[in-house]
The first five atom37 places (N, CA, C, CB, O) and aatype in JSON, in Angstrom:
{
  "aatype": [12, 2, 1, 11, 16, 10, 10, 9, 19, 7, 7, 15, 10, 0, 19, 0, 0, 13, 10, 10, 7, 13, 19, 14, 5, 18, 10, 11, 19, 11, 2, 10, 6, 3, 5, 10, 3, 0, 16, 1, 5, 6, 10, 11, 10, 6, 5, 15, 11, 10, 5, 12, 0, 3, 10, 15, 10, 10, 9, 7, 10, 19, 18, 19, 6, 0, 2, 10, 11, 2, 13, 7, 10, 0, 7, 5, 8, 15, 16, 11, 13, 13, 3, 1, 19, 1, 16, 12, 0, 7, 14, 6, 16, 3, 14, 2, 1, 1, 0, 13, 10, 5, 6, 0, 10, 0, 7, 1, 3, 0, 9, 16, 0, 7, 10, 0, 11, 7, 3, 14, 15, 16, 10, 14, 0, 19, 5, 3, 10, 13, 5, 1, 0, 10, 11, 0, 15, 14, 9, 15, 7, 5],
  "atom_mask": [
    [1, 1, 1, 1, 1],
    [1, 1, 1, 1, 1],
    [1, 1, 1, 1, 1],
    [1, 1, 1, 1, 1],
    [1, 1, 1, 1, 1],
    [1, 1, 1, 1, 1],
    [1, 1, 1, 1, 1],
    [1, 1, 1, 1, 1],
    [1, 1, 1, 1, 1],
    [1, 1, 1, 0, 1],
    [1, 1, 1, 0, 1],
    [1, 1, 1, 1, 1],
    [1, 1, 1, 1, 1],
    [1, 1, 1, 1, 1],
    [1, 1, 1, 1, 1],
    [1, 1, 1, 1, 1],
    [1, 1, 1, 1, 1],
    [1, 1, 1, 1, 1],
    [1, 1, 1, 1, 1],
    [1, 1, 1, 1, 1],
    [1, 1, 1, 0, 1],
    [1, 1, 1, 1, 1],
    [1, 1, 1, 1, 1],
    [1, 1, 1, 1, 1],
    [1, 1, 1, 1, 1],
    [1, 1, 1, 1, 1],
    [1, 1, 1, 1, 1],
    [1, 1, 1, 1, 1],
    [1, 1, 1, 1, 1],
    [1, 1, 1, 1, 1],
    [1, 1, 1, 1, 1],
    [1, 1, 1, 1, 1],
    [1, 1, 1, 1, 1],
    [1, 1, 1, 1, 1],
    [1, 1, 1, 1, 1],
    [1, 1, 1, 1, 1],
    [1, 1, 1, 1, 1],
    [1, 1, 1, 1, 1],
    [1, 1, 1, 1, 1],
    [1, 1, 1, 1, 1],
    [1, 1, 1, 1, 1],
    [1, 1, 1, 1, 1],
    [1, 1, 1, 1, 1],
    [1, 1, 1, 1, 1],
    [1, 1, 1, 1, 1],
    [1, 1, 1, 1, 1],
    [1, 1, 1, 1, 1],
    [1, 1, 1, 1, 1],
    [1, 1, 1, 1, 1],
    [1, 1, 1, 1, 1],
    [1, 1, 1, 1, 1],
    [1, 1, 1, 1, 1],
    [1, 1, 1, 1, 1],
    [1, 1, 1, 1, 1],
    [1, 1, 1, 1, 1],
    [1, 1, 1, 1, 1],
    [1, 1, 1, 1, 1],
    [1, 1, 1, 1, 1],
    [1, 1, 1, 1, 1],
    [1, 1, 1, 0, 1],
    [1, 1, 1, 1, 1],
    [1, 1, 1, 1, 1],
    [1, 1, 1, 1, 1],
    [1, 1, 1, 1, 1],
    [1, 1, 1, 1, 1],
    [1, 1, 1, 1, 1],
    [1, 1, 1, 1, 1],
    [1, 1, 1, 1, 1],
    [1, 1, 1, 1, 1],
    [1, 1, 1, 1, 1],
    [1, 1, 1, 1, 1],
    [1, 1, 1, 0, 1],
    [1, 1, 1, 1, 1],
    [1, 1, 1, 1, 1],
    [1, 1, 1, 0, 1],
    [1, 1, 1, 1, 1],
    [1, 1, 1, 1, 1],
    [1, 1, 1, 1, 1],
    [1, 1, 1, 1, 1],
    [1, 1, 1, 1, 1],
    [1, 1, 1, 1, 1],
    [1, 1, 1, 1, 1],
    [1, 1, 1, 1, 1],
    [1, 1, 1, 1, 1],
    [1, 1, 1, 1, 1],
    [1, 1, 1, 1, 1],
    [1, 1, 1, 1, 1],
    [1, 1, 1, 1, 1],
    [1, 1, 1, 1, 1],
    [1, 1, 1, 0, 1],
    [1, 1, 1, 1, 1],
    [1, 1, 1, 1, 1],
    [1, 1, 1, 1, 1],
    [1, 1, 1, 1, 1],
    [1, 1, 1, 1, 1],
    [1, 1, 1, 1, 1],
    [1, 1, 1, 1, 1],
    [1, 1, 1, 1, 1],
    [1, 1, 1, 1, 1],
    [1, 1, 1, 1, 1],
    [1, 1, 1, 1, 1],
    [1, 1, 1, 1, 1],
    [1, 1, 1, 1, 1],
    [1, 1, 1, 1, 1],
    [1, 1, 1, 1, 1],
    [1, 1, 1, 1, 1],
    [1, 1, 1, 0, 1],
    [1, 1, 1, 1, 1],
    [1, 1, 1, 1, 1],
    [1, 1, 1, 1, 1],
    [1, 1, 1, 1, 1],
    [1, 1, 1, 1, 1],
    [1, 1, 1, 1, 1],
    [1, 1, 1, 0, 1],
    [1, 1, 1, 1, 1],
    [1, 1, 1, 1, 1],
    [1, 1, 1, 1, 1],
    [1, 1, 1, 0, 1],
    [1, 1, 1, 1, 1],
    [1, 1, 1, 1, 1],
    [1, 1, 1, 1, 1],
    [1, 1, 1, 1, 1],
    [1, 1, 1, 1, 1],
    [1, 1, 1, 1, 1],
    [1, 1, 1, 1, 1],
    [1, 1, 1, 1, 1],
    [1, 1, 1, 1, 1],
    [1, 1, 1, 1, 1],
    [1, 1, 1, 1, 1],
    [1, 1, 1, 1, 1],
    [1, 1, 1, 1, 1],
    [1, 1, 1, 1, 1],
    [1, 1, 1, 1, 1],
    [1, 1, 1, 1, 1],
    [1, 1, 1, 1, 1],
    [1, 1, 1, 1, 1],
    [1, 1, 1, 1, 1],
    [1, 1, 1, 1, 1],
    [1, 1, 1, 1, 1],
    [1, 1, 1, 1, 1],
    [1, 1, 1, 0, 1],
    [1, 1, 1, 1, 1]
  ],
  "atom_positions": [
    [[-14.9, -35.38, -87.52], [-15.28, -35.75, -86.18], [-16.28, -34.73, -85.66], [-14.05, -35.85, -85.25], [-16.25, -33.55, -86.0]],
    [[-17.15, -35.25, -84.84], [-18.13, -34.31, -84.3], [-17.61, -33.71, -83.0], [-19.5, -35.0, -84.07], [-16.58, -34.12, -82.48]],
    [[-18.32, -32.79, -82.52], [-17.92, -32.0, -81.33], [-17.82, -32.89, -80.09], [-18.94, -30.86, -81.08], [-16.91, -32.7, -79.28]],
    [[-18.72, -33.84, -79.92], [-18.72, -34.73, -78.75], [-17.46, -35.6, -78.74], [-19.98, -35.62, -78.74], [-16.85, -35.8, -77.69]],
    [[-17.08, -36.1, -79.88], [-15.89, -36.93, -79.98], [-14.64, -36.12, -79.67], [-15.79, -37.56, -81.38], [-13.72, -36.61, -79.01]],
    [[-14.6, -34.88, -80.15], [-13.46, -34.0, -79.86], [-13.34, -33.71, -78.37], [-13.61, -32.68, -80.64], [-12.23, -33.67, -77.83]],
    [[-14.47, -33.52, -77.7], [-14.43, -33.29, -76.25], [-13.93, -34.53, -75.5], [-15.83, -32.9, -75.74], [-13.15, -34.4, -74.56]],
    [[-14.35, -35.69, -75.92], [-13.91, -36.94, -75.26], [-12.42, -37.15, -75.49], [-14.71, -38.16, -75.78], [-11.69, -37.48, -74.56]],
    [[-11.97, -36.95, -76.72], [-10.55, -37.12, -77.03], [-9.72, -36.07, -76.3], [-10.3, -37.03, -78.57], [-8.67, -36.38, -75.74]],
    [[-10.18, -34.82, -76.29], [-9.47, -33.76, -75.58], [-9.41, -34.01, -74.09], [0.0, 0.0, 0.0], [-8.37, -33.8, -73.46]],
    [[-10.53, -34.46, -73.5], [-10.56, -34.79, -72.07], [-9.63, -35.94, -71.74], [0.0, 0.0, 0.0], [-8.93, -35.93, -70.72]],
    [[-9.64, -36.95, -72.61], [-8.76, -38.1, -72.41], [-7.3, -37.69, -72.48], [-9.05, -39.2, -73.45], [-6.47, -38.15, -71.69]],
    [[-6.97, -36.82, -73.44], [-5.59, -36.33, -73.54], [-5.18, -35.52, -72.31], [-5.42, -35.48, -74.82], [-4.05, -35.61, -71.84]],
    [[-6.12, -34.71, -71.78], [-5.83, -33.91, -70.59], [-5.58, -34.82, -69.38], [-6.99, -32.94, -70.29], [-4.65, -34.59, -68.61]],
    [[-6.41, -35.86, -69.22], [-6.23, -36.81, -68.11], [-4.9, -37.55, -68.28], [-7.41, -37.82, -68.05], [-4.17, -37.73, -67.31]],
    [[-4.6, -37.99, -69.51], [-3.34, -38.7, -69.76], [-2.15, -37.8, -69.45], [-3.27, -39.2, -71.22], [-1.17, -38.26, -68.86]],
    [[-2.22, -36.54, -69.84], [-1.12, -35.6, -69.56], [-0.96, -35.4, -68.05], [-1.37, -34.24, -70.26], [0.16, -35.34, -67.54]],
    [[-2.08, -35.3, -67.35], [-2.03, -35.15, -65.9], [-1.37, -36.36, -65.27], [-3.44, -34.95, -65.33], [-0.49, -36.23, -64.42]],
    [[-1.8, -37.56, -65.69], [-1.24, -38.79, -65.12], [0.24, -38.94, -65.46], [-2.0, -40.0, -65.63], [1.02, -39.43, -64.64]],
    [[0.64, -38.52, -66.65], [2.05, -38.6, -67.02], [2.91, -37.7, -66.14], [2.23, -38.21, -68.5], [4.08, -38.0, -65.89]],
    [[2.35, -36.61, -65.67], [3.08, -35.72, -64.76], [2.95, -36.14, -63.3], [0.0, 0.0, 0.0], [3.87, -35.97, -62.52]],
    [[1.8, -36.7, -62.95], [1.5, -37.01, -61.56], [2.19, -38.3, -61.09], [0.02, -37.13, -61.37], [2.79, -38.31, -60.02]],
    [[2.1, -39.35, -61.86], [2.59, -40.66, -61.44], [4.08, -40.63, -61.1], [2.32, -41.7, -62.52], [4.47, -41.12, -60.04]],
    [[4.94, -40.08, -61.96], [6.36, -40.06, -61.59], [6.63, -39.24, -60.32], [7.19, -39.49, -62.73], [7.46, -39.62, -59.49]],
    [[5.93, -38.13, -60.17], [6.11, -37.32, -58.96], [5.62, -38.07, -57.73], [5.37, -35.98, -59.09], [6.25, -38.01, -56.67]],
    [[4.51, -38.77, -57.86], [3.98, -39.55, -56.74], [4.97, -40.63, -56.33], [2.62, -40.18, -57.11], [5.23, -40.82, -55.14]],
    [[5.53, -41.33, -57.31], [6.5, -42.38, -57.01], [7.76, -41.8, -56.36], [6.87, -43.15, -58.29], [8.34, -42.4, -55.45]],
    [[8.17, -40.64, -56.83], [9.35, -39.98, -56.26], [9.09, -39.6, -54.8], [9.73, -38.73, -57.09], [9.94, -39.83, -53.93]],
    [[7.92, -39.02, -54.54], [7.57, -38.63, -53.17], [7.48, -39.85, -52.27], [6.23, -37.85, -53.14], [7.95, -39.83, -51.13]],
    [[6.88, -40.92, -52.77], [6.75, -42.16, -51.98], [8.13, -42.71, -51.63], [5.94, -43.23, -52.76], [8.36, -43.14, -50.5]],
    [[9.04, -42.7, -52.59], [10.41, -43.15, -52.35], [11.1, -42.29, -51.31], [11.21, -43.14, -53.66], [11.78, -42.81, -50.42]],
    [[10.94, -40.98, -51.42], [11.56, -40.07, -50.45], [10.98, -40.26, -49.05], [11.38, -38.63, -50.89], [11.7, -40.17, -48.07]],
    [[9.67, -40.51, -48.96], [9.05, -40.77, -47.66], [9.61, -42.05, -47.04], [7.52, -40.88, -47.81], [9.84, -42.1, -45.83]],
    [[9.81, -43.07, -47.86], [10.4, -44.32, -47.36], [11.82, -44.09, -46.85], [10.39, -45.39, -48.45], [12.21, -44.62, -45.81]],
    [[12.59, -43.31, -47.59], [13.95, -42.99, -47.17], [13.94, -42.2, -45.86], [14.68, -42.21, -48.26], [14.77, -42.43, -44.98]],
    [[13.0, -41.27, -45.76], [12.89, -40.46, -44.54], [12.53, -41.32, -43.34], [11.85, -39.36, -44.73], [13.08, -41.14, -42.25]],
    [[11.61, -42.25, -43.52], [11.25, -43.17, -42.44], [12.44, -44.01, -41.99], [10.09, -44.08, -42.87], [12.66, -44.2, -40.8]],
    [[13.2, -44.51, -42.95], [14.39, -45.31, -42.62], [15.41, -44.46, -41.87], [15.03, -45.89, -43.91], [16.03, -44.93, -40.91]],
    [[15.58, -43.23, -42.29], [16.53, -42.34, -41.62], [16.07, -42.01, -40.21], [16.71, -41.05, -42.43], [16.88, -41.92, -39.29]],
    [[14.77, -41.82, -40.04], [14.25, -41.56, -38.69], [14.48, -42.75, -37.77], [12.75, -41.24, -38.76], [14.82, -42.57, -36.6]],
    [[14.3, -43.96, -38.28], [14.55, -45.15, -37.47], [16.03, -45.24, -37.09], [14.13, -46.43, -38.23], [16.37, -45.57, -35.95]],
    [[16.89, -44.93, -38.04], [18.33, -44.93, -37.78], [18.69, -43.89, -36.73], [19.1, -44.66, -39.08], [19.49, -44.16, -35.83]],
    [[18.11, -42.72, -36.84], [18.35, -41.64, -35.88], [17.89, -42.05, -34.49], [17.64, -40.36, -36.32], [18.59, -41.8, -33.51]],
    [[16.75, -42.67, -34.4], [16.22, -43.12, -33.11], [17.16, -44.15, -32.47], [14.82, -43.73, -33.29], [17.41, -44.1, -31.27]],
    [[17.68, -45.06, -33.28], [18.62, -46.06, -32.78], [19.91, -45.41, -32.28], [18.94, -47.09, -33.88], [20.42, -45.77, -31.23]],
    [[20.42, -44.46, -33.05], [21.65, -43.77, -32.66], [21.44, -42.93, -31.4], [22.16, -42.89, -33.8], [22.35, -42.83, -30.57]],
    [[20.27, -42.32, -31.26], [19.97, -41.55, -30.05], [19.94, -42.47, -28.83], [18.64, -40.81, -30.19], [20.42, -42.1, -27.76]],
    [[19.37, -43.65, -29.0], [19.34, -44.61, -27.9], [20.75, -45.04, -27.51], [18.5, -45.84, -28.29], [21.06, -45.15, -26.33]],
    [[21.59, -45.28, -28.5], [22.99, -45.64, -28.22], [23.7, -44.5, -27.49], [23.73, -45.98, -29.52], [24.46, -44.75, -26.55]],
    [[23.46, -43.28, -27.92], [24.1, -42.13, -27.29], [23.63, -41.98, -25.85], [23.79, -40.84, -28.09], [24.44, -41.67, -24.97]],
    [[22.36, -42.19, -25.59], [21.85, -42.1, -24.22], [22.49, -43.16, -23.34], [20.32, -42.26, -24.21], [22.83, -42.89, -22.18]],
    [[22.67, -44.38, -23.87], [23.32, -45.43, -23.09], [24.79, -45.09, -22.83], [23.21, -46.79, -23.81], [25.31, -45.36, -21.75]],
    [[25.44, -44.5, -23.81], [26.83, -44.09, -23.61], [26.92, -43.0, -22.54], [27.45, -43.59, -24.93], [27.83, -43.0, -21.71]],
    [[25.97, -42.07, -22.56], [25.93, -41.02, -21.54], [25.71, -41.61, -20.15], [24.81, -40.01, -21.87], [26.31, -41.17, -19.18]],
    [[24.84, -42.62, -20.07], [24.63, -43.28, -18.78], [25.92, -43.92, -18.27], [23.52, -44.35, -18.9], [26.24, -43.83, -17.09]],
    [[26.65, -44.55, -19.18], [27.91, -45.18, -18.78], [28.88, -44.14, -18.24], [28.54, -45.92, -19.95], [29.55, -44.38, -17.23]],
    [[28.95, -43.01, -18.9], [29.85, -41.96, -18.43], [29.4, -41.41, -17.08], [29.93, -40.83, -19.46], [30.23, -41.11, -16.22]],
    [[28.1, -41.26, -16.91], [27.58, -40.71, -15.66], [27.82, -41.65, -14.48], [26.08, -40.42, -15.8], [28.24, -41.2, -13.42]],
    [[27.57, -42.93, -14.67], [27.83, -43.86, -13.56], [29.34, -44.0, -13.36], [27.18, -45.26, -13.84], [29.79, -44.32, -12.26]],
    [[30.12, -43.77, -14.42], [31.58, -43.73, -14.26], [32.01, -42.59, -13.36], [0.0, 0.0, 0.0], [32.92, -42.74, -12.55]],
    [[31.36, -41.44, -13.51], [31.65, -40.31, -12.62], [31.29, -40.65, -11.18], [30.88, -39.05, -13.07], [32.01, -40.3, -10.24]],
    [[30.17, -41.33, -11.0], [29.78, -41.75, -9.64], [30.86, -42.65, -9.06], [28.4, -42.5, -9.65], [31.27, -42.47, -7.91]],
    [[31.33, -43.59, -9.85], [32.34, -44.52, -9.38], [33.65, -43.8, -9.02], [32.61, -45.59, -10.44], [34.24, -44.05, -7.97]],
    [[34.08, -42.91, -9.89], [35.34, -42.18, -9.63], [35.21, -41.34, -8.38], [35.71, -41.29, -10.84], [36.1, -41.36, -7.52]],
    [[34.12, -40.58, -8.26], [33.94, -39.72, -7.08], [33.82, -40.54, -5.8], [32.69, -38.84, -7.25], [34.37, -40.16, -4.77]],
    [[33.11, -41.66, -5.85], [32.99, -42.5, -4.66], [34.34, -43.11, -4.29], [31.94, -43.61, -4.88], [34.68, -43.24, -3.12]],
    [[35.1, -43.48, -5.3], [36.42, -44.05, -5.07], [37.36, -43.02, -4.46], [37.01, -44.59, -6.37], [38.26, -43.38, -3.69]],
    [[37.16, -41.75, -4.8], [37.96, -40.67, -4.22], [37.4, -40.16, -2.9], [38.07, -39.53, -5.21], [37.9, -39.19, -2.33]],
    [[36.36, -40.81, -2.43], [35.67, -40.47, -1.16], [34.95, -39.13, -1.24], [36.68, -40.45, -0.01], [34.7, -38.5, -0.22]],
    [[34.62, -38.69, -2.44], [33.81, -37.49, -2.64], [32.34, -37.92, -2.75], [34.26, -36.69, -3.92], [31.73, -37.87, -3.82]],
    [[31.8, -38.34, -1.61], [30.46, -38.93, -1.63], [29.37, -37.91, -1.97], [30.17, -39.56, -0.28], [28.33, -38.29, -2.51]],
    [[29.59, -36.65, -1.67], [28.61, -35.63, -2.02], [28.46, -35.5, -3.54], [0.0, 0.0, 0.0], [27.35, -35.51, -4.07]],
    [[29.61, -35.39, -4.22], [29.58, -35.32, -5.69], [29.07, -36.62, -6.3], [30.97, -35.0, -6.24], [28.33, -36.62, -7.28]],
    [[29.49, -37.74, -5.71], [29.02, -39.03, -6.2], [27.5, -39.12, -6.06], [29.7, -40.2, -5.44], [26.82, -39.65, -6.95]],
    [[26.97, -38.61, -4.97], [25.52, -38.62, -4.77], [24.8, -37.75, -5.79], [0.0, 0.0, 0.0], [23.73, -38.12, -6.29]],
    [[25.37, -36.59, -6.1], [24.77, -35.72, -7.1], [24.74, -36.39, -8.48], [25.54, -34.38, -7.18], [23.73, -36.35, -9.18]],
    [[25.85, -37.01, -8.84], [25.93, -37.69, -10.13], [24.99, -38.9, -10.16], [27.37, -38.14, -10.42], [24.37, -39.19, -11.19]],
    [[24.89, -39.6, -9.03], [24.01, -40.77, -9.01], [22.54, -40.36, -9.15], [24.21, -41.58, -7.71], [21.75, -41.08, -9.75]],
    [[22.18, -39.2, -8.58], [20.81, -38.7, -8.75], [20.52, -38.45, -10.22], [20.61, -37.41, -7.93], [19.46, -38.84, -10.72]],
    [[21.45, -37.81, -10.92], [21.29, -37.58, -12.36], [21.2, -38.91, -13.11], [22.46, -36.74, -12.91], [20.37, -39.08, -14.0]],
    [[22.08, -39.84, -12.73], [22.1, -41.15, -13.39], [20.76, -41.85, -13.24], [23.21, -42.02, -12.82], [20.17, -42.29, -14.23]],
    [[20.28, -41.96, -12.02], [19.03, -42.7, -11.8], [17.82, -41.98, -12.38], [18.83, -42.94, -10.32], [16.85, -42.63, -12.79]],
    [[17.85, -40.66, -12.43], [16.76, -39.93, -13.09], [16.73, -40.25, -14.58], [16.93, -38.41, -12.88], [15.66, -40.46, -15.16]],
    [[17.89, -40.29, -15.2], [17.95, -40.63, -16.63], [17.56, -42.09, -16.88], [19.36, -40.36, -17.18], [16.9, -42.41, -17.87]],
    [[17.98, -42.96, -15.99], [17.61, -44.37, -16.12], [16.09, -44.51, -16.08], [18.26, -45.22, -15.01], [15.5, -45.22, -16.89]],
    [[15.47, -43.84, -15.13], [14.01, -43.91, -15.01], [13.33, -43.38, -16.27], [13.54, -43.12, -13.77], [12.35, -43.96, -16.74]],
    [[13.85, -42.28, -16.8], [13.29, -41.69, -18.02], [13.44, -42.63, -19.21], [13.97, -40.35, -18.31], [12.53, -42.74, -20.03]],
    [[14.57, -43.29, -19.31], [14.84, -44.16, -20.45], [14.16, -45.51, -20.36], [16.32, -44.36, -20.59], [13.91, -46.15, -21.38]],
    [[13.85, -45.96, -19.15], [13.33, -47.32, -18.97], [12.0, -47.55, -19.67], [13.17, -47.62, -17.49], [11.74, -48.64, -20.17]],
    [[11.15, -46.53, -19.72], [9.83, -46.71, -20.32], [9.86, -47.0, -21.81], [0.0, 0.0, 0.0], [9.31, -48.02, -22.24]],
    [[10.47, -46.13, -22.62], [10.4, -46.33, -24.06], [11.44, -47.29, -24.65], [10.53, -45.03, -24.73], [11.39, -47.56, -25.85]],
    [[12.36, -47.8, -23.86], [13.42, -48.66, -24.4], [12.84, -49.95, -24.95], [14.47, -48.97, -23.31], [12.04, -50.62, -24.28]],
    [[13.24, -50.31, -26.17], [12.73, -51.52, -26.81], [13.75, -52.64, -26.86], [12.28, -51.19, -28.21], [13.37, -53.81, -26.99]],
    [[15.03, -52.33, -26.76], [16.06, -53.37, -26.77], [15.99, -54.15, -25.46], [17.48, -52.75, -26.97], [16.11, -53.56, -24.39]],
    [[15.81, -55.47, -25.53], [15.63, -56.25, -24.29], [16.84, -56.22, -23.36], [15.32, -57.67, -24.64], [16.68, -56.21, -22.14]],
    [[18.05, -56.21, -23.92], [19.26, -56.18, -23.08], [19.38, -54.85, -22.33], [20.52, -56.43, -23.93], [19.67, -54.82, -21.14]],
    [[19.15, -53.78, -23.05], [19.23, -52.46, -22.4], [18.1, -52.29, -21.4], [19.17, -51.34, -23.46], [18.29, -51.74, -20.32]],
    [[16.92, -52.76, -21.77], [15.77, -52.65, -20.86], [16.05, -53.42, -19.56], [14.48, -53.19, -21.53], [15.72, -52.95, -18.48]],
    [[16.65, -54.61, -19.68], [16.99, -55.4, -18.49], [18.0, -54.66, -17.63], [17.56, -56.78, -18.9], [17.87, -54.62, -16.4]],
    [[19.01, -54.06, -18.27], [20.0, -53.28, -17.51], [19.32, -52.12, -16.78], [21.1, -52.75, -18.44], [19.59, -51.89, -15.6]],
    [[18.45, -51.4, -17.47], [17.78, -50.24, -16.86], [16.93, -50.68, -15.66], [16.91, -49.52, -17.9], [16.91, -49.99, -14.63]],
    [[16.24, -51.8, -15.78], [15.42, -52.29, -14.67], [16.3, -52.71, -13.49], [14.54, -53.47, -15.13], [15.97, -52.44, -12.33]],
    [[17.42, -53.38, -13.77], [18.34, -53.79, -12.71], [18.95, -52.56, -12.02], [19.46, -54.68, -13.29], [19.12, -52.55, -10.8]],
    [[19.27, -51.55, -12.8], [19.84, -50.33, -12.23], [18.84, -49.67, -11.29], [20.26, -49.34, -13.35], [19.21, -49.22, -10.2]],
    [[17.59, -49.61, -11.71], [16.57, -49.01, -10.85], [16.36, -49.81, -9.57], [15.25, -48.89, -11.6], [16.05, -49.24, -8.52]],
    [[16.53, -51.11, -9.65], [16.35, -51.96, -8.47], [17.41, -51.65, -7.4], [16.42, -53.45, -8.86], [17.15, -51.77, -6.21]],
    [[18.61, -51.25, -7.85], [19.68, -50.94, -6.89], [19.76, -49.48, -6.48], [0.0, 0.0, 0.0], [20.68, -49.08, -5.76]],
    [[18.81, -48.7, -6.92], [18.86, -47.25, -6.69], [18.88, -46.9, -5.2], [17.68, -46.58, -7.35], [19.74, -46.15, -4.75]],
    [[17.96, -47.44, -4.45], [17.83, -47.06, -3.04], [19.09, -47.38, -2.24], [16.63, -47.77, -2.41], [19.55, -46.56, -1.44]],
    [[19.63, -48.57, -2.44], [20.82, -48.97, -1.68], [22.02, -48.07, -2.02], [21.17, -50.44, -1.96], [22.74, -47.64, -1.13]],
    [[22.21, -47.8, -3.29], [23.35, -46.97, -3.7], [23.17, -45.53, -3.22], [23.52, -47.0, -5.23], [24.1, -44.93, -2.69]],
    [[21.97, -45.0, -3.41], [21.72, -43.61, -3.0], [21.9, -43.45, -1.49], [20.31, -43.18, -3.42], [22.52, -42.49, -1.04]],
    [[21.35, -44.39, -0.73], [21.48, -44.31, 0.73], [22.94, -44.44, 1.16], [20.63, -45.4, 1.41], [23.4, -43.71, 2.04]],
    [[23.67, -45.37, 0.55], [25.07, -45.57, 0.9], [25.91, -44.33, 0.6], [0.0, 0.0, 0.0], [26.78, -43.96, 1.39]],
    [[25.66, -43.71, -0.54], [26.41, -42.5, -0.88], [26.03, -41.34, 0.04], [26.16, -42.11, -2.34], [26.89, -40.53, 0.4]],
    [[24.78, -41.26, 0.41], [24.34, -40.19, 1.31], [24.99, -40.33, 2.69], [22.8, -40.2, 1.45], [25.3, -39.33, 3.34]],
    [[25.2, -41.56, 3.12], [25.85, -41.81, 4.41], [27.37, -41.7, 4.31], [25.46, -43.19, 4.93], [28.05, -41.6, 5.34]],
    [[27.9, -41.71, 3.11], [29.35, -41.71, 2.94], [29.94, -43.07, 3.25], [0.0, 0.0, 0.0], [31.08, -43.16, 3.72]],
    [[29.17, -44.12, 3.0], [29.57, -45.48, 3.32], [30.46, -46.06, 2.21], [28.33, -46.38, 3.54], [29.99, -46.24, 1.08]],
    [[31.73, -46.35, 2.51], [32.63, -46.9, 1.49], [32.23, -48.29, 1.01], [34.03, -46.95, 2.03], [32.68, -48.73, -0.05]],
    [[31.39, -48.98, 1.77], [30.96, -50.32, 1.33], [29.99, -50.25, 0.15], [30.31, -51.07, 2.5], [29.62, -51.28, -0.4]],
    [[29.59, -49.05, -0.23], [28.73, -48.85, -1.4], [29.54, -48.97, -2.69], [28.04, -47.48, -1.34], [28.98, -49.23, -3.75]],
    [[30.84, -48.79, -2.6], [31.7, -48.78, -3.79], [31.59, -50.05, -4.63], [33.13, -48.6, -3.37], [31.52, -49.92, -5.85]],
    [[31.56, -51.25, -4.07], [31.41, -52.44, -4.94], [30.1, -52.45, -5.74], [31.5, -53.7, -4.1], [30.08, -52.89, -6.89]],
    [[29.02, -51.98, -5.14], [27.75, -51.93, -5.87], [27.82, -50.93, -7.01], [26.59, -51.55, -4.92], [27.3, -51.18, -8.1]],
    [[28.47, -49.79, -6.77], [28.63, -48.79, -7.82], [29.54, -49.34, -8.92], [29.22, -47.46, -7.24], [29.28, -49.14, -10.11]],
    [[30.61, -50.01, -8.53], [31.52, -50.59, -9.5], [30.81, -51.63, -10.36], [32.73, -51.22, -8.8], [30.99, -51.66, -11.58]],
    [[30.01, -52.47, -9.74], [29.25, -53.49, -10.48], [28.29, -52.83, -11.47], [28.48, -54.4, -9.51], [28.18, -53.27, -12.62]],
    [[27.6, -51.8, -11.02], [26.67, -51.09, -11.9], [27.42, -50.44, -13.06], [25.88, -50.03, -11.1], [26.93, -50.43, -14.19]],
    [[28.58, -49.89, -12.77], [29.4, -49.28, -13.82], [29.81, -50.32, -14.85], [30.65, -48.62, -13.2], [29.73, -50.05, -16.06]],
    [[30.25, -51.48, -14.41], [30.66, -52.53, -15.33], [29.49, -53.03, -16.17], [31.29, -53.7, -14.56], [29.64, -53.28, -17.37]],
    [[28.32, -53.17, -15.56], [27.13, -53.59, -16.32], [26.7, -52.52, -17.31], [25.97, -53.92, -15.37], [26.22, -52.83, -18.4]],
    [[26.88, -51.25, -16.94], [26.54, -50.15, -17.86], [27.47, -50.19, -19.08], [26.65, -48.78, -17.14], [27.02, -49.97, -20.2]],
    [[28.74, -50.46, -18.85], [29.67, -50.56, -19.97], [29.31, -51.7, -20.9], [31.09, -50.74, -19.45], [29.44, -51.57, -22.12]],
    [[28.87, -52.82, -20.34], [28.48, -53.95, -21.18], [27.22, -53.65, -22.0], [28.25, -55.19, -20.31], [27.08, -54.12, -23.13]],
    [[26.32, -52.88, -21.43], [25.06, -52.54, -22.11], [25.22, -51.39, -23.08], [23.98, -52.2, -21.1], [24.34, -51.13, -23.91]],
    [[26.33, -50.69, -22.98], [26.55, -49.48, -23.78], [27.24, -49.79, -25.1], [27.38, -48.47, -22.99], [28.02, -50.74, -25.18]],
    [[26.95, -49.0, -26.14], [27.61, -49.21, -27.43], [29.1, -48.85, -27.42], [26.91, -48.4, -28.49], [29.83, -49.22, -28.34]],
    [[29.56, -48.13, -26.39], [30.98, -47.76, -26.37], [31.85, -48.95, -26.01], [31.21, -46.62, -25.38], [33.08, -48.89, -26.11]],
    [[31.2, -50.07, -25.58], [31.99, -51.25, -25.25], [32.26, -52.11, -26.48], [31.26, -52.07, -24.18], [32.82, -53.2, -26.37]],
    [[31.87, -51.6, -27.67], [32.19, -52.32, -28.9], [31.01, -53.08, -29.46], [0.0, 0.0, 0.0], [31.16, -53.77, -30.47]],
    [[29.85, -52.99, -28.85], [28.68, -53.73, -29.34], [27.97, -52.93, -30.39], [27.72, -54.07, -28.21], [26.95, -53.39, -30.93]]
  ]
}
């Protein structure tokens, strides 16, 4: 064989050796990236569920405090609740949860004003919101 043929064969063998090492690693990395993406989606879903569960607990505190006539504490908890609702309403993609968040924001002014006044007639609105939060939350078995 002449020198040119040896260079072509040697170059071809070097490329083949590179591809034999590269392709399996590339496929492995691609598979791991797909698994990572799936895990990130799962994590995002679980975080959303946890946030909804936290909202349910927070509006539950509002309900308990208002029922005990501790309107000051109920007002503080309701402020936290509605702040979190507002924060969550934008990025929420689940239509049922998004509807709940929008409905909760619609009742914010009436509930906040009623708690600030110490008005016991606010309790049914808080109770209704609490029950709807439980239905929208994953802790209700959904």
